Short mmCIF file of C-alpha atoms and ligand atoms in Angstrom, two decimals:
data_model
loop_
_atom_site.label_atom_id
_atom_site.label_comp_id
_atom_site.label_asym_id
_atom_site.label_seq_id
_atom_site.Cartn_x
_atom_site.Cartn_y
_atom_site.Cartn_z
CA UNK A 1 -21.98 -23.42 15.39
CA UNK A 2 -21.59 -23.58 19.07
CA UNK A 3 -18.15 -25.09 18.71
CA UNK A 4 -17.22 -22.39 16.25
CA UNK A 5 -18.43 -19.61 18.58
CA UNK A 6 -16.42 -21.25 21.30
CA UNK A 7 -13.27 -21.06 19.15
CA UNK A 8 -14.09 -17.38 18.42
CA UNK A 9 -14.46 -16.56 22.08
CA UNK A 10 -11.39 -18.25 23.08
CA UNK A 11 -9.11 -16.46 20.59
CA UNK A 12 -10.73 -13.09 21.55
CA UNK A 13 -10.03 -13.82 25.30
CA UNK A 14 -6.49 -14.47 24.54
CA UNK A 15 -6.19 -11.27 22.61
CA UNK A 16 -7.74 -9.41 25.55
CA UNK A 17 -5.29 -11.08 27.91
CA UNK A 18 -2.55 -9.32 26.09
CA UNK A 19 -4.49 -5.92 25.98
CA UNK A 20 -1.94 -3.74 27.71
CA UNK A 21 1.09 -5.27 25.97
CA UNK A 22 -0.46 -4.79 22.58
CA UNK A 23 -1.49 -1.20 23.34
CA UNK A 24 2.01 -0.55 24.44
CA UNK A 25 3.32 -2.18 21.35
CA UNK A 26 1.23 -0.04 19.09
CA UNK A 27 2.09 3.07 20.86
CA UNK A 28 5.93 2.32 20.78
CA UNK A 29 5.89 1.80 16.97
CA UNK A 30 3.90 4.97 16.73
CA UNK A 31 6.76 6.97 18.25
CA UNK A 32 9.38 4.99 16.26
CA UNK A 33 8.07 5.45 12.68
CA UNK A 34 10.43 4.00 9.89
CA UNK A 35 9.87 4.76 6.16
CA UNK A 36 9.52 1.91 3.56
CA UNK A 37 12.39 -0.76 3.07
CA UNK A 38 13.95 0.69 6.14
CA UNK A 39 11.50 -0.75 8.75
CA UNK A 40 14.26 -2.75 10.47
CA UNK A 41 13.19 -1.98 14.15
CA UNK A 42 9.51 -2.60 13.51
CA UNK A 43 10.28 -5.78 11.52
CA UNK A 44 12.40 -7.01 14.51
CA UNK A 45 9.74 -6.51 16.90
CA UNK A 46 7.33 -8.62 14.77
CA UNK A 47 10.00 -11.13 14.34
CA UNK A 48 10.88 -11.31 18.28
CA UNK A 49 6.99 -11.94 19.02
CA UNK A 50 6.70 -14.73 16.38
CA UNK A 51 9.85 -16.27 17.93
CA UNK A 52 8.40 -15.89 21.41
CA UNK A 53 5.17 -17.64 20.21
CA UNK A 54 7.11 -20.45 18.34
CA UNK A 55 5.79 -19.27 14.97
CA UNK A 56 7.98 -20.52 12.31
CA UNK A 57 8.97 -17.37 10.05
CA UNK A 58 11.30 -16.04 7.43
CA UNK A 59 12.75 -12.51 7.86
CA UNK A 60 14.35 -10.08 5.45
CA UNK A 61 11.90 -10.68 2.65
CA UNK A 62 12.04 -7.71 0.40
CA UNK A 63 14.64 -6.08 2.80
CA UNK A 64 12.28 -5.96 5.96
CA UNK A 65 9.32 -8.28 5.15
CA UNK A 66 8.49 -11.11 7.86
CA UNK A 67 6.38 -14.09 6.99
CA UNK A 68 5.00 -16.32 9.70
CA UNK A 69 3.15 -19.45 9.04
CA UNK A 70 0.56 -21.35 11.40
CA UNK A 71 -0.42 -24.67 10.10
CA UNK A 72 -3.90 -26.06 10.94
CA UNK A 73 -4.74 -29.84 11.13
CA UNK A 74 -5.23 -30.02 7.64
CA UNK A 75 -4.12 -27.79 4.64
CA UNK A 76 -7.44 -27.03 3.12
CA UNK A 77 -6.50 -23.32 2.27
CA UNK A 78 -4.09 -20.79 3.29
CA UNK A 79 -5.15 -17.42 4.21
CA UNK A 80 -2.75 -14.54 4.68
CA UNK A 81 -3.20 -11.75 7.27
CA UNK A 82 -1.01 -8.64 6.45
CA UNK A 83 0.28 -5.72 8.43
CA UNK A 84 2.11 -2.86 6.83
CA UNK A 85 5.45 -2.00 8.53
CA UNK A 86 6.20 1.57 7.02
CA UNK A 87 5.06 4.84 8.00
CA UNK A 88 4.64 7.98 5.86
CA UNK A 89 6.58 11.38 5.99
CA UNK A 90 4.85 14.27 7.65
CA UNK A 91 7.44 16.72 9.09
CA UNK A 92 4.89 18.80 11.02
CA UNK A 93 3.51 15.65 12.98
CA UNK A 94 3.98 15.76 16.69
CA UNK A 95 5.41 12.17 16.45
CA UNK A 96 7.61 12.78 13.52
CA UNK A 97 11.17 11.49 13.79
CA UNK A 98 13.21 14.66 13.94
CA UNK A 99 15.75 13.44 11.46
CA UNK A 100 13.78 11.50 8.89
CA UNK A 101 10.38 13.24 9.23
CA UNK A 102 8.87 9.84 9.32
CA UNK A 103 5.45 9.72 10.99
CA UNK A 104 2.73 7.15 11.45
CA UNK A 105 0.05 9.38 9.85
CA UNK A 106 -2.34 6.70 8.72
CA UNK A 107 -1.99 4.20 11.31
CA UNK A 108 0.30 1.40 10.20
CA UNK A 109 1.51 1.02 13.74
CA UNK A 110 -2.00 -0.19 14.52
CA UNK A 111 -1.70 -2.73 11.72
CA UNK A 112 1.30 -4.29 13.31
CA UNK A 113 -0.19 -4.11 16.74
CA UNK A 114 -3.29 -6.00 14.91
CA UNK A 115 -1.03 -8.49 13.36
CA UNK A 116 0.79 -9.40 16.75
CA UNK A 117 -2.41 -9.41 18.76
CA UNK A 118 -3.81 -11.78 16.07
CA UNK A 119 -0.72 -13.90 16.65
CA UNK A 120 -1.20 -14.25 20.24
CA UNK A 121 -4.85 -15.13 19.94
CA UNK A 122 -4.31 -17.83 17.35
CA UNK A 123 -1.43 -19.45 19.05
CA UNK A 124 -2.40 -19.20 22.73
CA UNK A 125 -6.11 -20.32 21.99
CA UNK A 126 -4.78 -23.57 20.30
CA UNK A 127 -7.45 -22.82 17.53
CA UNK A 128 -4.98 -24.06 14.80
CA UNK A 129 -5.74 -27.64 16.08
CA UNK A 130 -9.40 -27.12 14.97
CA UNK A 131 -8.92 -25.44 11.65
CA UNK A 132 -8.42 -27.18 8.47
CA UNK A 133 -6.20 -24.69 6.77
CA UNK A 134 -3.30 -22.36 7.38
CA UNK A 135 -2.84 -18.82 8.24
CA UNK A 136 0.16 -16.88 6.97
CA UNK A 137 0.83 -13.88 9.21
CA UNK A 138 2.85 -11.48 7.03
CA UNK A 139 4.56 -7.95 8.06
CA UNK A 140 4.99 -6.15 4.71
CA UNK A 141 7.21 -3.26 3.97
CA UNK A 142 6.93 -0.09 1.91
CA UNK A 143 3.10 0.37 1.20
CA UNK A 144 3.89 4.13 0.87
CA UNK A 145 5.08 4.82 -2.57
CA UNK A 146 7.67 7.57 -1.51
CA UNK A 147 11.48 8.19 -1.52
CA UNK A 148 11.31 7.31 -5.13
CA UNK A 149 15.20 8.32 -5.75
CA UNK A 150 16.30 6.23 -2.68
CA UNK A 151 14.28 3.09 -3.96
CA UNK A 152 15.48 3.51 -7.44
CA UNK A 153 19.08 3.30 -5.93
CA UNK A 154 18.03 0.13 -4.26
CA UNK A 155 16.72 -1.19 -7.65
CA UNK A 156 20.03 -0.20 -9.40
CA UNK A 157 21.88 -2.18 -6.57
CA UNK A 158 19.66 -5.30 -7.42
CA UNK A 159 18.24 -5.07 -3.79
CA UNK A 160 14.60 -4.62 -5.15
CA UNK A 161 13.00 -4.57 -8.59
CA UNK A 162 9.53 -2.92 -7.71
CA UNK A 163 9.28 0.19 -5.57
CA UNK A 164 6.40 -1.23 -3.34
CA UNK A 165 6.64 -3.91 -0.69
CA UNK A 166 3.75 -6.24 -1.69
CA UNK A 167 4.86 -6.40 -5.35
CA UNK A 168 8.26 -7.23 -4.32
CA UNK A 169 6.93 -9.96 -1.93
CA UNK A 170 4.72 -11.26 -4.92
CA UNK A 171 8.00 -11.26 -7.05
CA UNK A 172 9.92 -13.19 -4.53
CA UNK A 173 7.26 -15.97 -4.06
CA UNK A 174 6.08 -14.89 -0.63
CA UNK A 175 2.26 -15.17 -1.96
CA UNK A 176 3.07 -18.42 -3.95
CA UNK A 177 1.59 -20.81 -1.14
CA UNK A 178 -1.32 -18.19 -0.21
CA UNK A 179 -4.90 -18.50 -1.50
CA UNK A 180 -6.38 -15.34 -0.36
CA UNK A 181 -5.32 -12.38 1.72
CA UNK A 182 -6.81 -9.83 4.15
CA UNK A 183 -5.70 -6.88 6.15
CA UNK A 184 -7.04 -3.92 8.04
CA UNK A 185 -6.26 -0.34 7.44
CA UNK A 186 -7.16 2.20 10.19
CA UNK A 187 -9.35 5.15 9.10
CA UNK A 188 -10.20 8.50 10.60
CA UNK A 189 -13.38 9.05 8.49
CA UNK A 190 -15.86 11.01 10.56
CA UNK A 191 -19.13 9.23 9.41
CA UNK A 192 -20.74 7.04 11.92
CA UNK A 193 -19.70 3.32 12.22
CA UNK A 194 -16.71 1.40 13.59
CA UNK A 195 -15.89 -1.06 10.79
CA UNK A 196 -16.19 -1.92 7.23
CA UNK A 197 -13.87 -2.87 4.12
CA UNK A 198 -12.34 -0.52 1.72
CA UNK A 199 -14.13 -0.37 -1.65
CA UNK A 200 -12.44 -0.57 -5.06
CA UNK A 201 -9.72 2.13 -5.37
CA UNK A 202 -7.47 3.80 -7.97
CA UNK A 203 -4.37 2.29 -9.27
CA UNK A 204 -1.32 4.40 -10.31
CA UNK A 205 1.57 4.85 -12.50
CA UNK A 206 4.51 6.99 -11.45
CA UNK A 207 6.55 9.28 -13.58
CA UNK A 208 9.79 11.10 -12.99
CA UNK A 209 10.50 13.76 -15.49
CA UNK A 210 13.63 15.86 -16.22
CA UNK A 211 13.85 18.61 -18.84
CA UNK A 212 17.23 19.49 -19.97
CA UNK A 213 17.69 22.95 -21.52
CA UNK A 214 20.71 25.06 -21.89
CA UNK A 215 22.10 27.47 -19.23
CA UNK A 216 22.71 31.05 -20.19
CA UNK A 217 22.78 34.59 -18.48
CA UNK A 218 19.15 35.26 -17.73
CA UNK A 219 19.52 38.98 -18.06
CA UNK A 220 22.39 39.30 -20.62
CA UNK A 221 21.71 36.38 -23.08
CA UNK A 222 18.55 34.55 -22.53
CA UNK A 223 18.45 34.19 -26.33
CA UNK A 224 21.39 31.78 -26.07
CA UNK A 225 19.58 29.53 -23.35
CA UNK A 226 16.94 26.89 -23.60
CA UNK A 227 14.43 27.36 -20.63
CA UNK A 228 13.68 23.99 -19.19
CA UNK A 229 11.42 25.60 -16.60
CA UNK A 230 9.24 27.09 -19.63
CA UNK A 231 9.05 23.51 -21.00
CA UNK A 232 7.86 22.27 -17.63
CA UNK A 233 5.25 24.99 -17.24
CA UNK A 234 3.87 24.35 -20.72
CA UNK A 235 3.73 20.71 -19.98
CA UNK A 236 1.77 21.24 -16.73
CA UNK A 237 -0.73 23.47 -18.86
CA UNK A 238 -0.95 20.86 -21.45
CA UNK A 239 -1.74 18.24 -18.72
CA UNK A 240 -4.50 20.49 -17.55
CA UNK A 241 -5.90 20.90 -20.97
CA UNK A 242 -6.45 17.04 -21.14
CA UNK A 243 -8.55 17.01 -17.92
CA UNK A 244 -11.77 17.52 -19.57
CA UNK A 245 -11.26 14.26 -21.46
CA UNK A 246 -11.02 12.27 -18.38
CA UNK A 247 -14.17 10.41 -17.81
CA UNK A 248 -15.91 10.55 -14.37
CA UNK A 249 -16.14 6.92 -13.87
CA UNK A 250 -12.29 6.47 -14.43
CA UNK A 251 -11.48 8.65 -11.58
CA UNK A 252 -8.41 9.95 -13.07
CA UNK A 253 -5.98 11.90 -10.82
CA UNK A 254 -2.80 13.58 -12.09
CA UNK A 255 -1.12 15.72 -9.66
CA UNK A 256 2.36 16.66 -10.84
CA UNK A 257 4.91 18.59 -8.70
CA UNK A 258 8.07 20.52 -9.60
CA UNK A 259 10.88 19.12 -7.47
CA UNK A 260 13.56 21.31 -9.02
CA UNK A 261 12.81 24.62 -10.89
CA UNK A 262 16.23 25.91 -11.47
CA UNK A 263 19.63 26.58 -9.94
CA UNK A 264 20.16 30.43 -9.63
CA UNK A 265 17.84 33.21 -10.39
CA UNK A 266 20.07 34.92 -12.96
CA UNK A 267 20.77 31.68 -15.00
CA UNK A 268 18.36 30.28 -17.39
CA UNK A 269 17.06 26.77 -15.92
CA UNK A 270 18.75 23.96 -17.72
CA UNK A 271 17.73 21.22 -15.42
CA UNK A 272 14.22 21.10 -14.16
CA UNK A 273 12.49 18.02 -12.53
CA UNK A 274 9.00 16.99 -11.97
CA UNK A 275 7.26 13.97 -10.54
CA UNK A 276 3.63 12.75 -11.03
CA UNK A 277 1.33 9.93 -10.37
CA UNK A 278 -1.21 9.13 -12.93
CA UNK A 279 -4.21 7.42 -10.97
CA UNK A 280 -7.16 5.87 -12.38
CA UNK A 281 -9.92 3.14 -11.37
CA UNK A 282 -8.90 0.57 -14.08
CA UNK A 283 -5.74 -0.28 -15.85
CA UNK A 284 -6.79 0.74 -19.41
CA UNK A 285 -7.86 4.12 -18.08
CA UNK A 286 -4.60 4.60 -16.40
CA UNK A 287 -2.74 3.58 -19.51
CA UNK A 288 -4.77 5.99 -21.73
CA UNK A 289 -4.29 8.94 -19.38
CA UNK A 290 -0.53 8.35 -18.95
CA UNK A 291 -0.56 8.57 -22.90
CA UNK A 292 -2.02 12.02 -22.77
CA UNK A 293 0.45 13.01 -19.97
CA UNK A 294 3.53 11.84 -22.00
CA UNK A 295 2.16 13.93 -24.98
CA UNK A 296 1.80 16.80 -23.00
CA UNK A 297 5.44 16.43 -21.66
CA UNK A 298 6.52 16.17 -25.05
CA UNK A 299 4.61 19.48 -25.93
CA UNK A 300 6.69 21.38 -23.35
CA UNK A 301 10.00 20.08 -24.68
CA UNK A 302 8.77 20.78 -28.35
CA UNK A 303 7.79 24.21 -27.76
CA UNK A 304 11.20 25.49 -26.51
CA UNK A 305 13.59 22.86 -27.93
CA UNK A 306 14.36 21.24 -24.56
CA UNK A 307 15.23 17.59 -24.14
CA UNK A 308 12.76 15.44 -22.11
CA UNK A 309 14.08 12.68 -20.05
CA UNK A 310 11.07 10.49 -18.87
CA UNK A 311 11.05 7.54 -16.36
CA UNK A 312 7.86 5.71 -16.03
CA UNK A 313 7.61 3.23 -13.17
CA UNK A 314 4.79 0.63 -12.39
CA UNK A 315 2.87 2.00 -9.31
CA UNK A 316 -0.01 0.18 -7.79
CA UNK A 317 -2.88 -1.74 -9.44
CA UNK A 318 -6.57 -0.79 -8.57
CA UNK A 319 -7.75 -2.62 -5.64
CA UNK A 320 -10.42 -5.38 -6.35
CA UNK A 321 -12.81 -6.24 -3.58
CA UNK A 322 -13.81 -9.99 -3.25
CA UNK A 323 -17.48 -9.97 -2.45
CA UNK A 324 -17.30 -13.53 -0.76
CA UNK A 325 -14.66 -12.49 1.69
CA UNK A 326 -16.40 -9.17 2.43
CA UNK A 327 -19.54 -11.31 3.52
CA UNK A 328 -17.52 -13.32 5.98
CA UNK A 329 -15.86 -10.21 7.38
CA UNK A 330 -19.14 -8.37 7.41
CA UNK A 331 -20.85 -11.19 9.48
CA UNK A 332 -18.12 -11.07 12.12
CA UNK A 333 -17.80 -7.32 12.27
CA UNK A 334 -21.54 -7.10 12.97
CA UNK A 335 -21.35 -9.84 15.45
CA UNK A 336 -18.69 -8.01 17.29
CA UNK A 337 -19.48 -4.34 17.19
CA UNK A 338 -23.12 -4.43 15.94
CA UNK A 339 -24.68 -4.32 12.58
CA UNK A 340 -25.43 -0.72 12.86
CA UNK A 341 -21.60 0.06 13.24
CA UNK A 342 -20.88 -1.07 9.60
CA UNK A 343 -20.73 1.35 6.68
CA UNK A 344 -21.03 0.59 3.11
CA UNK A 345 -17.69 0.44 1.29
CA UNK A 346 -17.13 3.36 -1.32
CA UNK A 347 -14.62 4.16 -4.00
CA UNK A 348 -11.19 5.11 -2.96
CA UNK A 349 -9.27 7.54 -5.01
CA UNK A 350 -5.94 6.70 -3.22
CA UNK A 351 -3.93 3.88 -4.37
CA UNK A 352 -2.46 0.89 -2.31
CA UNK A 353 -0.36 -2.25 -3.22
CA UNK A 354 -2.98 -4.25 -1.67
CA UNK A 355 -4.59 -3.71 -5.20
CA UNK A 356 -1.81 -5.70 -6.63
CA UNK A 357 -2.34 -8.65 -4.23
CA UNK A 358 -6.26 -8.22 -5.02
CA UNK A 359 -5.31 -9.00 -8.77
CA UNK A 360 -3.65 -12.39 -8.18
CA UNK A 361 -5.79 -13.69 -5.35
CA UNK A 362 -9.26 -12.95 -3.52
CA UNK A 363 -8.57 -10.13 -1.07
CA UNK A 364 -10.07 -7.48 1.14
CA UNK A 365 -8.70 -4.61 3.06
CA UNK A 366 -10.96 -3.98 6.21
CA UNK A 367 -11.23 -0.48 7.46
CA UNK A 368 -11.29 0.02 11.34
CA UNK A 369 -11.98 3.32 13.24
CA UNK A 370 -10.11 4.36 16.39
CA UNK A 371 -8.25 7.29 14.80
CA UNK A 372 -8.94 10.83 14.34
CA UNK A 373 -7.41 13.74 12.16
CA UNK A 374 -6.39 13.94 8.42
CA UNK A 375 -5.05 10.85 6.82
CA UNK A 376 -1.25 11.81 5.99
CA UNK A 377 -1.81 14.92 7.95
CA UNK A 378 -0.11 16.40 11.02
CA UNK A 379 -3.18 15.94 13.08
CA UNK A 380 -3.69 12.14 12.53
CA UNK A 381 -3.58 10.01 15.71
CA UNK A 382 -4.86 7.08 17.53
CA UNK A 383 -7.94 8.30 19.63
CA UNK A 384 -9.19 4.85 20.78
CA UNK A 385 -6.50 2.34 21.45
CA UNK A 386 -8.93 -0.47 22.02
CA UNK A 387 -10.78 0.12 18.51
CA UNK A 388 -7.51 0.83 16.77
CA UNK A 389 -5.13 -1.99 18.27
CA UNK A 390 -7.27 -4.65 19.55
CA UNK A 391 -10.67 -4.93 17.79
CA UNK A 392 -9.49 -5.53 14.21
CA UNK A 393 -7.43 -8.45 15.50
CA UNK A 394 -10.48 -9.99 17.05
CA UNK A 395 -12.61 -9.56 13.74
CA UNK A 396 -9.85 -10.92 11.61
CA UNK A 397 -9.49 -13.92 13.95
CA UNK A 398 -13.21 -14.70 13.77
CA UNK A 399 -13.17 -14.03 10.08
CA UNK A 400 -10.16 -16.61 9.55
CA UNK A 401 -11.89 -19.14 11.79
CA UNK A 402 -15.09 -19.01 9.73
CA UNK A 403 -13.04 -19.45 6.53
CA UNK A 404 -10.97 -22.37 7.90
CA UNK A 405 -13.43 -24.43 9.94
CA UNK A 406 -15.40 -27.36 8.69
CA UNK A 407 -12.91 -28.58 6.07
CA UNK A 408 -12.13 -24.98 5.17
CA UNK A 409 -15.24 -25.02 3.25
CA UNK A 410 -15.79 -21.20 2.89
CA UNK A 411 -12.27 -20.62 1.88
CA UNK A 412 -12.51 -23.47 -0.58
CA UNK A 413 -15.91 -22.12 -1.96
CA UNK A 414 -14.21 -18.69 -2.37
CA UNK A 415 -11.30 -20.26 -4.18
CA UNK A 416 -13.56 -22.30 -6.52
CA UNK A 417 -15.65 -19.51 -7.50
CA UNK A 418 -12.87 -17.07 -8.23
CA UNK A 419 -10.65 -16.66 -11.27
CA UNK A 420 -8.15 -13.96 -10.20
CA UNK A 421 -7.80 -11.04 -12.72
CA UNK A 422 -4.16 -12.15 -13.34
CA UNK A 423 -1.83 -14.96 -12.67
CA UNK A 424 1.43 -14.14 -10.82
CA UNK A 425 3.32 -14.33 -14.11
CA UNK A 426 0.65 -12.23 -15.91
CA UNK A 427 0.99 -9.71 -13.12
CA UNK A 428 4.90 -9.63 -13.27
CA UNK A 429 4.75 -9.23 -17.06
CA UNK A 430 2.28 -6.49 -16.97
CA UNK A 431 4.21 -4.62 -14.42
CA UNK A 432 7.46 -4.94 -16.02
CA UNK A 433 5.96 -3.85 -19.45
CA UNK A 434 4.83 -0.49 -17.71
CA UNK A 435 8.49 0.44 -17.01
CA UNK A 436 9.95 2.69 -19.39
CA UNK A 437 12.95 5.12 -19.90
CA UNK A 438 12.53 7.44 -22.79
CA UNK A 439 14.82 10.41 -23.90
CA UNK A 440 13.01 12.69 -26.17
CA UNK A 441 14.47 15.72 -27.99
CA UNK A 442 12.36 18.80 -28.52
CA UNK A 443 13.13 18.65 -32.22
CA UNK A 444 11.15 15.39 -32.30
CA UNK A 445 13.87 12.63 -32.38
CA UNK A 446 13.79 9.91 -29.67
CA UNK A 447 16.99 8.31 -28.78
ZN1 ZN B 1 -0.73 5.97 4.15
ZN1 ZN B 2 -1.66 3.41 4.81
#
């Protein structure tokens, strides 16, 4: 025990030795936000630090992903620690990129600072020589499921298959030699406490919808047109009509937007587009709700005789939380910041592709304070650099040490007691099975 504590202290000291550099790095990434699958600058920063530390690594995985590997004295287990490279897009944010609108409005810049701080701590302390397992440090692209049209373009080119970074990295085999995974997401929640883990969360499906009608003079000859906007409006009402059938425990969220409502005010809309997610707490509930959404979309087309073009894309799976990993993390969080600084995990109605990882291996997504404001809002910012950029790296290091000391006993016990919800192959088959393109004529014919 004394030895283990000494290892933890040594790693934390090395993280502290780089305090100013790590804070500057987190702040630098904060003001250079990049959207998913375009995080070339941020990925290069990660790769440069890995090179400086002599960490063997691959770059360009799923466009911008970086995977480093630190090997222990034995290979009893391999634990991955992840940091997300991308930002979200919030045009009114003070740090928003004036051209792209990208802004780090949920703190992924801190995740990369955590990842690099952890790398310095683990390498410079020499702790790997005392561990009986490996640690993979991964910078992962495109957690935010945004710019769908752009990513579909990448898909058509064959650059990606899935529209999220971790699903792509799973597909490409980056997790094949990993037994369990963890990461930290910053949070601006206002309740007391400094650290916890994210609870179970919603997964989601993504739908791109186009109604094709018939253009005609809106004043002179509307009777000759087919109004695609009316089809869309009816569909939205039909979706709302289904809400009372959603069970509370399933946490279904359907939140469509109209991205194109027509061309000109004096022309009957012939091309109207919508997007929606269908979120839910479990896969069955998501699929069932998505069926009702599809039915509603068809109802709009049927009513006015429009054609529905419907693209369904796999989103992210619900996040599963491994209790054994939570225990190890909780112990170390309490040791570092105090037992009273922990809050109990609760359900999250958002979605993350860490859910996908959690379906194929034990995983946790820790939550750390240090930020204030509204997540994905213009007022989100880092308020406590020490807490946001450095503290999570220390708890992660301590957790990794506990998992991998003593013959990697705790990591091996977690492996032994866990049957993942899906194998990688089952996961890929399931995700591919969700993807669908349907053209449905308002007269009932499917082509
Ligand atoms: Zn976010
Ligand atoms: Zn995020």
